[in-house]
PDB file of C-alpha atoms in Angstrom:
ATOM      1  CA  MET M 293      -0.742  17.548 -19.381  1.00  0.00           C
ATOM      2  CA  PHE M 294      -2.166  14.455 -18.231  1.00  0.00           C
ATOM      3  CA  ILE M 295      -0.629  11.964 -20.833  1.00  0.00           C
ATOM      4  CA  THR M 296       2.996  13.523 -19.770  1.00  0.00           C
ATOM      5  CA  PHE M 297       2.631  13.023 -16.461  1.00  0.00           C
ATOM      6  CA  ALA M 298       1.138   9.414 -16.724  1.00  0.00           C
ATOM      7  CA  PHE M 299       4.551   8.760 -18.648  1.00  0.00           C
ATOM      8  CA  VAL M 300       6.539  10.272 -16.148  1.00  0.00           C
ATOM      9  CA  THR M 301       5.141   8.123 -13.656  1.00  0.00           C
ATOM     10  CA  LEU M 302       4.715   4.845 -15.758  1.00  0.00           C
ATOM     11  CA  LEU M 303       8.184   5.121 -17.326  1.00  0.00           C
ATOM     12  CA  GLY M 304       9.836   5.900 -13.805  1.00  0.00           C
ATOM     13  CA  ALA M 305       8.290   2.790 -12.238  1.00  0.00           C
ATOM     14  CA  LEU M 306       9.010   1.007 -15.044  1.00  0.00           C
ATOM     15  CA  GLY M 307      12.828   1.948 -14.680  1.00  0.00           C
ATOM     16  CA  MET M 308      12.777   1.151 -11.189  1.00  0.00           C
ATOM     17  CA  LEU M 309      11.652  -2.501 -12.126  1.00  0.00           C
ATOM     18  CA  LEU M 310      14.216  -3.013 -14.415  1.00  0.00           C
ATOM     19  CA  GLN M 311      17.312  -0.943 -13.094  1.00  0.00           C
ATOM     20  CA  LYS M 312      20.194  -2.990 -11.777  1.00  0.00           C
ATOM     21  CA  ASN M 313      21.812  -0.626  -9.435  1.00  0.00           C
ATOM     22  CA  VAL M 314      19.844   0.212  -6.956  1.00  0.00           C
ATOM     23  CA  ILE M 315      20.354   3.894  -6.074  1.00  0.00           C
ATOM     24  CA  VAL M 316      19.660   4.517  -9.923  1.00  0.00           C
ATOM     25  CA  ALA M 317      16.143   2.748  -9.063  1.00  0.00           C
ATOM     26  CA  GLY M 318      15.667   4.735  -6.235  1.00  0.00           C
ATOM     27  CA  LEU M 319      16.373   7.818  -8.459  1.00  0.00           C
ATOM     28  CA  CYS M 320      13.767   6.151 -10.663  1.00  0.00           C
ATOM     29  CA  MET M 321      11.443   6.088  -8.139  1.00  0.00           C
ATOM     30  CA  VAL M 322      11.261   9.958  -7.550  1.00  0.00           C
ATOM     31  CA  ALA M 323      10.673  10.458 -10.978  1.00  0.00           C
ATOM     32  CA  THR M 324       7.441   8.698 -10.423  1.00  0.00           C
ATOM     33  CA  PHE M 325       6.596  10.345  -7.442  1.00  0.00           C
ATOM     34  CA  PHE M 326       7.025  13.598  -9.310  1.00  0.00           C
ATOM     35  CA  GLY M 327       4.888  12.366 -11.976  1.00  0.00           C
ATOM     36  CA  VAL M 328       2.292  11.519  -9.248  1.00  0.00           C
ATOM     37  CA  ALA M 329       2.466  14.848  -7.399  1.00  0.00           C
ATOM     38  CA  GLY M 330       1.927  16.166 -11.305  1.00  0.00           C
ATOM     39  CA  LEU M 331      -1.504  14.013 -11.283  1.00  0.00           C
ATOM     40  CA  PHE M 332      -2.511  15.459  -7.842  1.00  0.00           C
ATOM     41  CA  LEU M 333      -2.146  18.788  -9.164  1.00  0.00           C
ATOM     42  CA  LEU M 334      -4.137  18.076 -12.406  1.00  0.00           C
ATOM     43  CA  LEU M 335      -6.633  16.417  -9.954  1.00  0.00           C
ATOM     44  CA  ALA M 336      -7.063  19.846  -8.388  1.00  0.00           C
ATOM     45  CA  ASN M 337      -5.553  18.867  -5.365  1.00  0.00           C
ATOM     46  CA  PRO M 338      -2.225  21.103  -4.641  1.00  0.00           C
ATOM     47  CA  VAL M 339      -2.585  20.403  -1.080  1.00  0.00           C
ATOM     48  CA  ALA M 340      -1.909  16.470  -1.887  1.00  0.00           C
ATOM     49  CA  ALA M 341       0.969  17.540  -4.680  1.00  0.00           C
ATOM     50  CA  ALA M 342       2.701  19.519  -2.170  1.00  0.00           C
ATOM     51  CA  LEU M 343       2.538  16.568   0.841  1.00  0.00           C
ATOM     52  CA  GLN M 344       3.531  14.182  -1.852  1.00  0.00           C
ATOM     53  CA  ILE M 345       6.827  15.843  -2.919  1.00  0.00           C
ATOM     54  CA  ILE M 346       7.563  16.950   0.683  1.00  0.00           C
ATOM     55  CA  VAL M 347       7.111  13.517   1.985  1.00  0.00           C
ATOM     56  CA  TYR M 348       7.555  10.739  -0.548  1.00  0.00           C
ATOM     57  CA  SER M 349      10.280  12.652  -2.745  1.00  0.00           C
ATOM     58  CA  GLY M 350      11.840  14.530   0.181  1.00  0.00           C
ATOM     59  CA  ALA M 351      11.792  12.289   3.355  1.00  0.00           C
ATOM     60  CA  ILE M 352      11.196   8.821   2.118  1.00  0.00           C
ATOM     61  CA  MET M 353      13.102   8.616  -0.698  1.00  0.00           C
ATOM     62  CA  VAL M 354      16.327  10.086   1.525  1.00  0.00           C
ATOM     63  CA  LEU M 355      15.571   7.610   3.853  1.00  0.00           C
ATOM     64  CA  VAL M 356      15.983   4.982   1.391  1.00  0.00           C
ATOM     65  CA  LEU M 357      18.832   6.221  -0.531  1.00  0.00           C
ATOM     66  CA  PHE M 358      20.903   6.915   2.872  1.00  0.00           C
ATOM     67  CA  VAL M 359      19.891   3.152   3.781  1.00  0.00           C
ATOM     68  CA  ILE M 360      21.392   2.059   0.443  1.00  0.00           C
ATOM     69  CA  MET M 361      24.361   3.944   0.781  1.00  0.00           C
ATOM     70  CA  MET M 362      25.017   2.543   4.324  1.00  0.00           C
ATOM     71  CA  LEU M 363      24.633  -0.864   3.194  1.00  0.00           C
ATOM     72  CA  ASN M 364      26.301  -0.328   0.115  1.00  0.00           C
ATOM     73  CA  SER M 365      24.571  -2.760  -1.913  1.00  0.00           C
ATOM     74  CA  HIS M 366      23.914  -1.070  -4.585  1.00  0.00           C
ATOM     75  CA  GLU M 367      24.535  -4.063  -6.981  1.00  0.00           C
ATOM     76  CA  GLU M 368      22.072  -7.076  -6.317  1.00  0.00           C
ATOM     77  CA  GLU M 369      23.690  -9.961  -5.365  1.00  0.00           C
ATOM     78  CA  ALA M 370      23.984 -12.905  -7.219  1.00  0.00           C
ATOM     79  CA  ALA M 371      21.034 -15.390  -6.845  1.00  0.00           C
ATOM     80  CA  GLN M 372      21.401 -18.313  -4.236  1.00  0.00           C
ATOM     81  CA  THR M 373      19.037 -20.417  -6.429  1.00  0.00           C
ATOM     82  CA  ALA M 374      17.708 -19.864  -9.964  1.00  0.00           C
ATOM     83  CA  ARG M 375      13.842 -19.659  -9.777  1.00  0.00           C
ATOM     84  CA  PRO M 376      12.969 -19.495 -13.455  1.00  0.00           C
ATOM     85  CA  VAL M 377       9.662 -21.364 -13.194  1.00  0.00           C
ATOM     86  CA  GLN M 378       8.232 -19.134  -9.788  1.00  0.00           C
ATOM     87  CA  ARG M 379       9.577 -15.783 -11.940  1.00  0.00           C
ATOM     88  CA  TRP M 380       7.727 -16.472 -15.050  1.00  0.00           C
ATOM     89  CA  VAL M 381       4.330 -17.670 -13.051  1.00  0.00           C
ATOM     90  CA  SER M 382       4.935 -14.309 -11.198  1.00  0.00           C
ATOM     91  CA  VAL M 383       5.447 -12.038 -14.612  1.00  0.00           C
ATOM     92  CA  ALA M 384       2.176 -14.062 -16.078  1.00  0.00           C
ATOM     93  CA  LEU M 385       0.227 -13.719 -13.012  1.00  0.00           C
ATOM     94  CA  VAL M 386       0.839  -9.705 -12.911  1.00  0.00           C
ATOM     95  CA  ALA M 387       0.376  -9.386 -16.759  1.00  0.00           C
ATOM     96  CA  ALA M 388      -2.807 -11.019 -16.391  1.00  0.00           C
ATOM     97  CA  LEU M 389      -3.935  -8.923 -13.253  1.00  0.00           C
ATOM     98  CA  ALA M 390      -3.020  -5.719 -15.389  1.00  0.00           C
ATOM     99  CA  PHE M 391      -4.630  -6.835 -18.335  1.00  0.00           C
ATOM    100  CA  GLY M 392      -7.711  -8.105 -16.636  1.00  0.00           C
ATOM    101  CA  ALA M 393      -8.311  -4.498 -14.423  1.00  0.00           C
ATOM    102  CA  VAL M 394      -7.662  -2.574 -16.944  1.00  0.00           C
ATOM    103  CA  LYS M 395     -10.123  -4.013 -19.233  1.00  0.00           C
ATOM    104  CA  LEU M 396     -12.664  -4.094 -16.381  1.00  0.00           C
ATOM    105  CA  VAL M 397     -12.210  -0.162 -15.955  1.00  0.00           C
ATOM    106  CA  LEU M 398     -12.720   0.564 -19.529  1.00  0.00           C
ATOM    107  CA  THR M 399     -15.323  -1.600 -20.248  1.00  0.00           C
ATOM    108  CA  SER M 400     -17.346  -0.605 -16.933  1.00  0.00           C
ATOM    109  CA  ALA M 401     -20.313   1.780 -17.696  1.00  0.00           C
ATOM    110  CA  GLY M 402     -20.590   2.880 -14.373  1.00  0.00           C
ATOM    111  CA  LEU M 403     -17.269   4.178 -13.921  1.00  0.00           C
ATOM    112  CA  ARG M 404     -17.924   5.774 -17.541  1.00  0.00           C
ATOM    113  CA  ALA M 405     -21.218   7.709 -16.543  1.00  0.00           C
ATOM    114  CA  MET M 406     -19.619   9.426 -13.240  1.00  0.00           C
ATOM    115  CA  ALA M 407     -16.467  10.751 -15.942  1.00  0.00           C
ATOM    116  CA  VAL M 408     -18.839  11.954 -17.872  1.00  0.00           C
ATOM    117  CA  SER M 409     -21.512  13.535 -15.499  1.00  0.00           C
ATOM    118  CA  GLY M 410     -19.169  13.465 -12.508  1.00  0.00           C
ATOM    119  CA  GLU M 411     -19.993  16.194 -10.170  1.00  0.00           C
ATOM    120  CA  PRO M 412     -18.624  19.459 -10.671  1.00  0.00           C
ATOM    121  CA  MET M 413     -15.840  20.734  -8.281  1.00  0.00           C
ATOM    122  CA  PRO M 414     -16.589  23.682  -6.398  1.00  0.00           C
ATOM    123  CA  GLY M 415     -12.857  24.593  -6.617  1.00  0.00           C
ATOM    124  CA  ALA M 416      -9.630  23.535  -5.887  1.00  0.00           C
ATOM    125  CA  MET M 417      -8.675  22.082  -2.867  1.00  0.00           C
ATOM    126  CA  THR M 418      -7.293  24.547  -0.393  1.00  0.00           C
ATOM    127  CA  LEU M 419      -5.259  23.820   2.919  1.00  0.00           C
ATOM    128  CA  GLN M 420      -7.883  25.612   4.847  1.00  0.00           C
ATOM    129  CA  LYS M 421     -10.638  23.150   3.674  1.00  0.00           C
ATOM    130  CA  VAL M 422      -8.344  20.320   4.998  1.00  0.00           C
ATOM    131  CA  GLY M 423      -7.560  21.398   7.953  1.00  0.00           C
ATOM    132  CA  THR M 424     -10.749  22.336   9.016  1.00  0.00           C
ATOM    133  CA  THR M 425     -12.409  18.714   7.939  1.00  0.00           C
ATOM    134  CA  LEU M 426      -8.902  17.505   9.931  1.00  0.00           C
ATOM    135  CA  PHE M 427      -9.747  19.328  13.243  1.00  0.00           C
ATOM    136  CA  ALA M 428     -13.241  19.542  13.241  1.00  0.00           C
ATOM    137  CA  GLU M 429     -14.418  15.798  12.322  1.00  0.00           C
ATOM    138  CA  HIS M 430     -10.786  13.760  12.546  1.00  0.00           C
ATOM    139  CA  LEU M 431      -9.364  15.300  15.823  1.00  0.00           C
ATOM    140  CA  LEU M 432      -8.934  11.566  17.071  1.00  0.00           C
ATOM    141  CA  GLY M 433      -7.354  10.239  14.201  1.00  0.00           C
ATOM    142  CA  PHE M 434      -4.972  13.104  14.027  1.00  0.00           C
ATOM    143  CA  GLU M 435      -3.858  12.300  17.324  1.00  0.00           C
ATOM    144  CA  VAL M 436      -3.659   8.845  16.994  1.00  0.00           C
ATOM    145  CA  ALA M 437      -1.727   9.290  13.905  1.00  0.00           C
ATOM    146  CA  GLY M 438       0.870  11.287  16.031  1.00  0.00           C
ATOM    147  CA  ILE M 439       1.087   8.616  18.743  1.00  0.00           C
ATOM    148  CA  LEU M 440       1.776   6.173  15.867  1.00  0.00           C
ATOM    149  CA  LEU M 441       4.647   7.955  14.387  1.00  0.00           C
ATOM    150  CA  LEU M 442       6.182   8.111  17.826  1.00  0.00           C
ATOM    151  CA  ALA M 443       5.820   4.927  18.190  1.00  0.00           C
ATOM    152  CA  ALA M 444       7.356   4.196  14.793  1.00  0.00           C
ATOM    153  CA  MET M 445      10.600   6.689  15.764  1.00  0.00           C
ATOM    154  CA  VAL M 446      11.026   4.929  19.174  1.00  0.00           C
ATOM    155  CA  GLY M 447      10.836   1.194  17.091  1.00  0.00           C
ATOM    156  CA  ALA M 448      13.208   2.564  14.627  1.00  0.00           C
ATOM    157  CA  VAL M 449      15.625   3.623  17.577  1.00  0.00           C
ATOM    158  CA  ALA M 450      15.273   0.544  19.380  1.00  0.00           C
ATOM    159  CA  LEU M 451      15.651  -1.672  16.259  1.00  0.00           C
ATOM    160  CA  THR M 452      18.732   0.043  14.997  1.00  0.00           C
ATOM    161  CA  LYS M 453      20.688   0.966  18.268  1.00  0.00           C
ATOM    162  CA  ARG M 454      23.262  -2.314  18.511  1.00  0.00           C
ATOM    163  CA  ASP M 455      22.843  -2.372  22.838  1.00  0.00           C
ATOM    164  CA  LEU M 456      20.046  -0.410  23.920  1.00  0.00           C
TER     165      LEU M 456
ATOM    166  CA  MET E  71     -16.817   9.909 -24.169  1.00  0.00           C
ATOM    167  CA  THR E  72     -15.453   6.627 -25.169  1.00  0.00           C
ATOM    168  CA  GLY E  73     -12.858   4.378 -23.119  1.00  0.00           C
ATOM    169  CA  MET E  74      -9.983   5.605 -25.163  1.00  0.00           C
ATOM    170  CA  ASP E  75     -11.005   9.121 -25.358  1.00  0.00           C
ATOM    171  CA  ALA E  76     -11.268   9.447 -21.649  1.00  0.00           C
ATOM    172  CA  ILE E  77      -7.904   7.716 -20.810  1.00  0.00           C
ATOM    173  CA  LEU E  78      -6.207  10.307 -23.131  1.00  0.00           C
ATOM    174  CA  SER E  79      -8.027  13.518 -21.828  1.00  0.00           C
ATOM    175  CA  GLY E  80      -7.435  12.816 -18.340  1.00  0.00           C
ATOM    176  CA  GLY E  81     -11.200  11.483 -17.407  1.00  0.00           C
ATOM    177  CA  LEU E  82     -11.507   8.950 -13.931  1.00  0.00           C
ATOM    178  CA  GLN E  83     -10.511   5.957 -16.093  1.00  0.00           C
ATOM    179  CA  GLY E  84      -7.691   7.514 -17.207  1.00  0.00           C
ATOM    180  CA  TYR E  85      -6.525   8.067 -14.018  1.00  0.00           C
ATOM    181  CA  LEU E  86      -7.668   4.550 -12.677  1.00  0.00           C
ATOM    182  CA  VAL E  87      -5.769   2.853 -15.611  1.00  0.00           C
ATOM    183  CA  VAL E  88      -2.880   4.943 -14.582  1.00  0.00           C
ATOM    184  CA  ALA E  89      -2.801   3.525 -10.929  1.00  0.00           C
ATOM    185  CA  LEU E  90      -3.475   0.211 -11.921  1.00  0.00           C
ATOM    186  CA  LEU E  91      -0.594   0.063 -14.130  1.00  0.00           C
ATOM    187  CA  LEU E  92       1.418   1.570 -11.286  1.00  0.00           C
ATOM    188  CA  PHE E  93       0.185  -1.153  -8.665  1.00  0.00           C
ATOM    189  CA  ALA E  94       1.292  -4.078 -11.404  1.00  0.00           C
ATOM    190  CA  ILE E  95       4.550  -2.913 -11.355  1.00  0.00           C
ATOM    191  CA  GLY E  96       5.164  -2.303  -7.882  1.00  0.00           C
ATOM    192  CA  LEU E  97       3.875  -6.062  -7.472  1.00  0.00           C
ATOM    193  CA  ALA E  98       6.338  -6.786 -10.130  1.00  0.00           C
ATOM    194  CA  THR E  99       9.177  -5.309  -8.246  1.00  0.00           C
ATOM    195  CA  VAL E 100       8.019  -6.951  -5.168  1.00  0.00           C
ATOM    196  CA  LEU E 101       7.659 -10.514  -6.706  1.00  0.00           C
ATOM    197  CA  LEU E 102      10.924 -10.171  -9.185  1.00  0.00           C
ATOM    198  CA  ARG E 103      13.627  -8.137  -7.437  1.00  0.00           C
ATOM    199  CA  ARG E 104      15.610 -10.273  -4.441  1.00  0.00           C
ATOM    200  CA  THR E 105      16.799  -7.185  -2.915  1.00  0.00           C
ATOM    201  CA  LEU E 106      14.820  -5.986   0.268  1.00  0.00           C
ATOM    202  CA  LEU E 107      15.390  -2.290  -0.461  1.00  0.00           C
ATOM    203  CA  MET E 108      13.662  -2.810  -3.895  1.00  0.00           C
ATOM    204  CA  GLN E 109      10.954  -4.635  -2.600  1.00  0.00           C
ATOM    205  CA  PHE E 110      10.446  -2.084  -0.158  1.00  0.00           C
ATOM    206  CA  MET E 111      10.476   0.320  -2.947  1.00  0.00           C
ATOM    207  CA  GLY E 112       7.825  -1.714  -4.882  1.00  0.00           C
ATOM    208  CA  VAL E 113       5.568  -1.901  -1.641  1.00  0.00           C
ATOM    209  CA  GLU E 114       5.697   2.186  -1.697  1.00  0.00           C
ATOM    210  CA  LEU E 115       5.037   2.067  -5.401  1.00  0.00           C
ATOM    211  CA  MET E 116       1.503   0.201  -4.706  1.00  0.00           C
ATOM    212  CA  LEU E 117       0.780   2.385  -1.773  1.00  0.00           C
ATOM    213  CA  ASN E 118       1.051   5.325  -4.312  1.00  0.00           C
ATOM    214  CA  ALA E 119      -1.025   3.818  -6.919  1.00  0.00           C
ATOM    215  CA  ALA E 120      -3.744   3.424  -4.302  1.00  0.00           C
ATOM    216  CA  ASN E 121      -3.370   7.076  -3.545  1.00  0.00           C
ATOM    217  CA  VAL E 122      -4.108   7.699  -7.201  1.00  0.00           C
ATOM    218  CA  ALA E 123      -6.946   5.965  -7.423  1.00  0.00           C
ATOM    219  CA  LEU E 124      -8.491   7.293  -3.779  1.00  0.00           C
ATOM    220  CA  LEU E 125      -7.667  11.296  -4.897  1.00  0.00           C
ATOM    221  CA  ALA E 126      -9.044  10.251  -8.368  1.00  0.00           C
ATOM    222  CA  PHE E 127     -12.362   9.008  -6.894  1.00  0.00           C
ATOM    223  CA  ALA E 128     -12.441  11.998  -4.728  1.00  0.00           C
ATOM    224  CA  ARG E 129     -12.132  14.827  -7.530  1.00  0.00           C
ATOM    225  CA  PHE E 130     -14.607  13.165  -9.694  1.00  0.00           C
ATOM    226  CA  ARG E 131     -17.428  12.969  -6.913  1.00  0.00           C
ATOM    227  CA  GLY E 132     -17.260  16.559  -6.469  1.00  0.00           C
ATOM    228  CA  GLY E 133     -14.041  17.116  -4.435  1.00  0.00           C
ATOM    229  CA  ASP E 134     -14.906  16.299  -0.734  1.00  0.00           C
ATOM    230  CA  ALA E 135     -11.746  17.436   1.562  1.00  0.00           C
ATOM    231  CA  GLN E 136     -12.260  13.527   3.544  1.00  0.00           C
ATOM    232  CA  ALA E 137     -10.300  12.399   0.803  1.00  0.00           C
ATOM    233  CA  THR E 138      -7.527  14.768   1.234  1.00  0.00           C
ATOM    234  CA  VAL E 139      -7.354  13.877   5.149  1.00  0.00           C
ATOM    235  CA  PHE E 140      -7.496  10.557   4.410  1.00  0.00           C
ATOM    236  CA  TYR E 141      -4.502  10.664   2.273  1.00  0.00           C
ATOM    237  CA  LEU E 142      -2.937  12.634   5.013  1.00  0.00           C
ATOM    238  CA  PHE E 143      -3.360   9.694   7.747  1.00  0.00           C
ATOM    239  CA  ILE E 144      -2.188   7.134   4.584  1.00  0.00           C
ATOM    240  CA  ILE E 145       1.056   9.561   4.272  1.00  0.00           C
ATOM    241  CA  ALA E 146       1.290   9.473   7.857  1.00  0.00           C
ATOM    242  CA  VAL E 147       1.286   5.569   8.208  1.00  0.00           C
ATOM    243  CA  ALA E 148       3.551   5.256   4.900  1.00  0.00           C
ATOM    244  CA  ALA E 149       5.984   7.205   6.919  1.00  0.00           C
ATOM    245  CA  CYS E 150       6.071   5.066   9.996  1.00  0.00           C
ATOM    246  CA  GLU E 151       6.425   1.980   7.968  1.00  0.00           C
ATOM    247  CA  ALA E 152       9.345   3.376   5.796  1.00  0.00           C
ATOM    248  CA  ALA E 153      11.259   3.763   9.091  1.00  0.00           C
ATOM    249  CA  ILE E 154      10.326   0.796  10.790  1.00  0.00           C
ATOM    250  CA  GLY E 155      11.069  -1.254   7.494  1.00  0.00           C
ATOM    251  CA  LEU E 156      14.659   0.126   6.778  1.00  0.00           C
ATOM    252  CA  ALA E 157      15.336  -0.264  10.373  1.00  0.00           C
ATOM    253  CA  LEU E 158      14.156  -4.187  10.413  1.00  0.00           C
ATOM    254  CA  VAL E 159      16.651  -4.423   6.992  1.00  0.00           C
ATOM    255  CA  ILE E 160      19.678  -2.838   8.519  1.00  0.00           C
ATOM    256  CA  GLY E 161      19.200  -5.324  11.569  1.00  0.00           C
ATOM    257  CA  LEU E 162      18.727  -8.120   9.118  1.00  0.00           C
ATOM    258  CA  TYR E 163      22.206  -6.837   7.513  1.00  0.00           C
ATOM    259  CA  ARG E 164      23.892  -6.389  10.787  1.00  0.00           C
ATOM    260  CA  HIS E 165      23.118 -10.301  11.593  1.00  0.00           C
ATOM    261  CA  ARG E 166      23.461 -11.840   8.154  1.00  0.00           C
ATOM    262  CA  GLY E 167      25.652  -9.275   6.062  1.00  0.00           C
ATOM    263  CA  THR E 168      23.198  -9.303   3.282  1.00  0.00           C
ATOM    264  CA  THR E 169      20.037  -7.529   1.975  1.00  0.00           C
ATOM    265  CA  ASP E 170      19.119 -10.458  -0.417  1.00  0.00           C
ATOM    266  CA  SER E 171      15.476 -11.613   0.590  1.00  0.00           C
ATOM    267  CA  ASP E 172      16.524 -15.333  -0.345  1.00  0.00           C
ATOM    268  CA  ARG E 173      19.103 -15.266   1.788  1.00  0.00           C
ATOM    269  CA  ALA E 174      16.813 -14.586   4.642  1.00  0.00           C
ATOM    270  CA  ALA E 175      14.551 -17.062   4.164  1.00  0.00           C
ATOM    271  CA  GLY E 176      14.823 -18.634   7.873  1.00  0.00           C
ATOM    272  CA  LEU E 177      14.966 -15.878  10.613  1.00  0.00           C
ATOM    273  CA  LYS E 178      16.835 -18.463  13.187  1.00  0.00           C
ATOM    274  CA  GLN E 179      20.332 -18.353  12.856  1.00  0.00           C
TER     275      GLN E 179
END
């Protein structure tokens, strides 16, 4: 199961990186988000999986696809100046970063010990546990998140409106 | 459990490798694609990679609810970022008629 979801996630992401058509790239990204939601399910966290599907695959991707269609920018515009050196340097940099980090993770003794003797989980995450923790310990954070969402909403309207 | 087994059976290291590769692909998208919308999607991908690592660590350290609450806050901030970022792209398109980040190197007309 883990391998399946990991492949869906990474293939979706790769498809997004390589796809020329922006709409198809966005749909590849939806596949990635579903793969990540599957990984969350395997991590015994159905709450996070549901949130991932509702917020990312639902809300954010619909927003992005609407904007792509509104701006009619399905295809990437032709490059103003070709920058071969910068592109190859960034590819090499990203590859080196990924390779080094993966090697570090795989050879880390501490992580391996944690994976073997990781503390047993009492049970899958439930909405009740999350809700209790959220409102008992993070009430202020919850209110601040609400104000932040309101501010972002007003800001988005103010930015897109032609003459306020 | 050796390294390769841990990856294949979905141990902590497997999740971390997936998160790292996801982050690398997101970073490559931001660096290599010129369309602002594609770069925005790359940023979302990197954010998701961080979420995978966060919840994987939470699971293997006993499954505390704090991590899920934190994830909730991250999602709220990501939604704000999406709204504002896309509004800025639309604003740029209004002024310049382009969504290419190279053509928007200077913001003054």
